[in-house]
């Protein structure tokens, strides 16, 4: 599973990412959507699937969710 956010993070990734058997690509359904969707989505997907999850986010979305990294650290 690869959650992404909006803007170039989704545009560039969606253009070149090729799913393999069993992999998923999750995005907001539009290019100019809400910033900050990728990190919380990746955390939720990883917790639910019990697998490593790659996250593609831009600088703005990352800055909106830096506190989520503390949540991960506090709740391993």
Short mmCIF file of C-alpha atoms in Angstrom, two decimals:
data_model
loop_
_atom_site.label_atom_id
_atom_site.label_comp_id
_atom_site.label_asym_id
_atom_site.label_seq_id
_atom_site.Cartn_x
_atom_site.Cartn_y
_atom_site.Cartn_z
CA UNK A 1 0.00 0.00 0.00
CA UNK A 2 1.27 3.43 -0.92
CA UNK A 3 -0.80 6.35 0.38
CA UNK A 4 -0.16 9.74 -1.19
CA UNK A 5 -1.35 13.27 -0.61
CA UNK A 6 -2.17 16.01 -3.10
CA UNK A 7 -0.18 18.02 -5.59
CA UNK A 8 3.00 16.81 -7.22
CA UNK A 9 3.35 13.95 -4.74
CA UNK A 10 0.39 12.26 -6.41
CA UNK A 11 1.01 13.45 -9.96
CA UNK A 12 4.56 12.19 -10.19
CA UNK A 13 3.98 8.99 -8.31
CA UNK A 14 0.78 7.99 -10.10
CA UNK A 15 2.45 8.48 -13.45
CA UNK A 16 5.33 6.10 -12.81
CA UNK A 17 4.19 3.65 -10.12
CA UNK A 18 3.34 0.17 -11.37
CA UNK A 19 1.42 -2.00 -8.95
CA UNK A 20 2.56 -5.57 -8.52
CA UNK A 21 0.49 -8.54 -7.49
CA UNK A 22 -1.01 -7.75 -4.08
CA UNK A 23 0.10 -4.11 -3.88
CA UNK A 24 -2.24 -1.14 -3.64
CA UNK A 25 -2.09 2.54 -4.46
CA UNK A 26 -4.36 4.80 -2.37
CA UNK A 27 -4.99 8.44 -3.16
CA UNK A 28 -7.64 11.04 -2.44
CA UNK A 29 -9.33 10.63 -5.83
CA UNK A 30 -8.33 14.03 -7.13
CA UNK A 31 -5.10 15.83 -7.85
CA UNK A 32 -5.77 19.05 -5.94
CA UNK A 33 -7.14 17.53 -2.76
CA UNK A 34 -6.41 18.02 0.90
CA UNK A 35 -2.83 18.37 2.03
CA UNK A 36 -1.75 16.16 4.88
CA UNK A 37 -3.59 12.99 3.92
CA UNK A 38 -0.62 10.72 3.27
CA UNK A 39 1.01 10.33 6.70
CA UNK A 40 -2.16 9.57 8.69
CA UNK A 41 -3.29 7.21 5.92
CA UNK A 42 0.04 5.40 5.98
CA UNK A 43 -0.07 5.04 9.76
CA UNK A 44 -3.60 3.67 9.67
CA UNK A 45 -2.84 1.29 6.81
CA UNK A 46 0.28 -0.02 8.50
CA UNK A 47 -1.57 -0.56 11.79
CA UNK A 48 -4.42 -2.38 10.04
CA UNK A 49 -2.37 -4.46 7.60
CA UNK A 50 0.51 -5.17 10.02
CA UNK A 51 2.93 -4.49 7.16
CA UNK A 52 5.41 -1.83 6.14
CA UNK A 53 3.76 0.95 4.17
CA UNK A 54 5.53 3.45 1.91
CA UNK A 55 4.30 7.04 2.12
CA UNK A 56 4.64 9.69 -0.61
CA UNK A 57 4.08 13.22 0.65
CA UNK A 58 5.23 16.71 -0.18
CA UNK A 59 6.84 19.26 2.09
CA UNK A 60 3.56 21.01 2.95
CA UNK A 61 1.70 17.83 3.85
CA UNK A 62 4.63 16.65 5.90
CA UNK A 63 4.76 19.90 7.87
CA UNK A 64 1.03 19.62 8.62
CA UNK A 65 1.54 16.21 10.22
CA UNK A 66 4.89 16.24 11.95
CA UNK A 67 3.07 15.53 15.23
CA UNK A 68 2.06 12.14 13.83
CA UNK A 69 5.70 11.08 14.00
CA UNK A 70 5.60 11.65 17.76
CA UNK A 71 2.47 9.51 17.93
CA UNK A 72 4.39 6.70 16.26
CA UNK A 73 7.28 7.12 18.64
CA UNK A 74 5.02 7.13 21.69
CA UNK A 75 2.95 4.12 20.51
CA UNK A 76 5.28 1.65 18.75
#
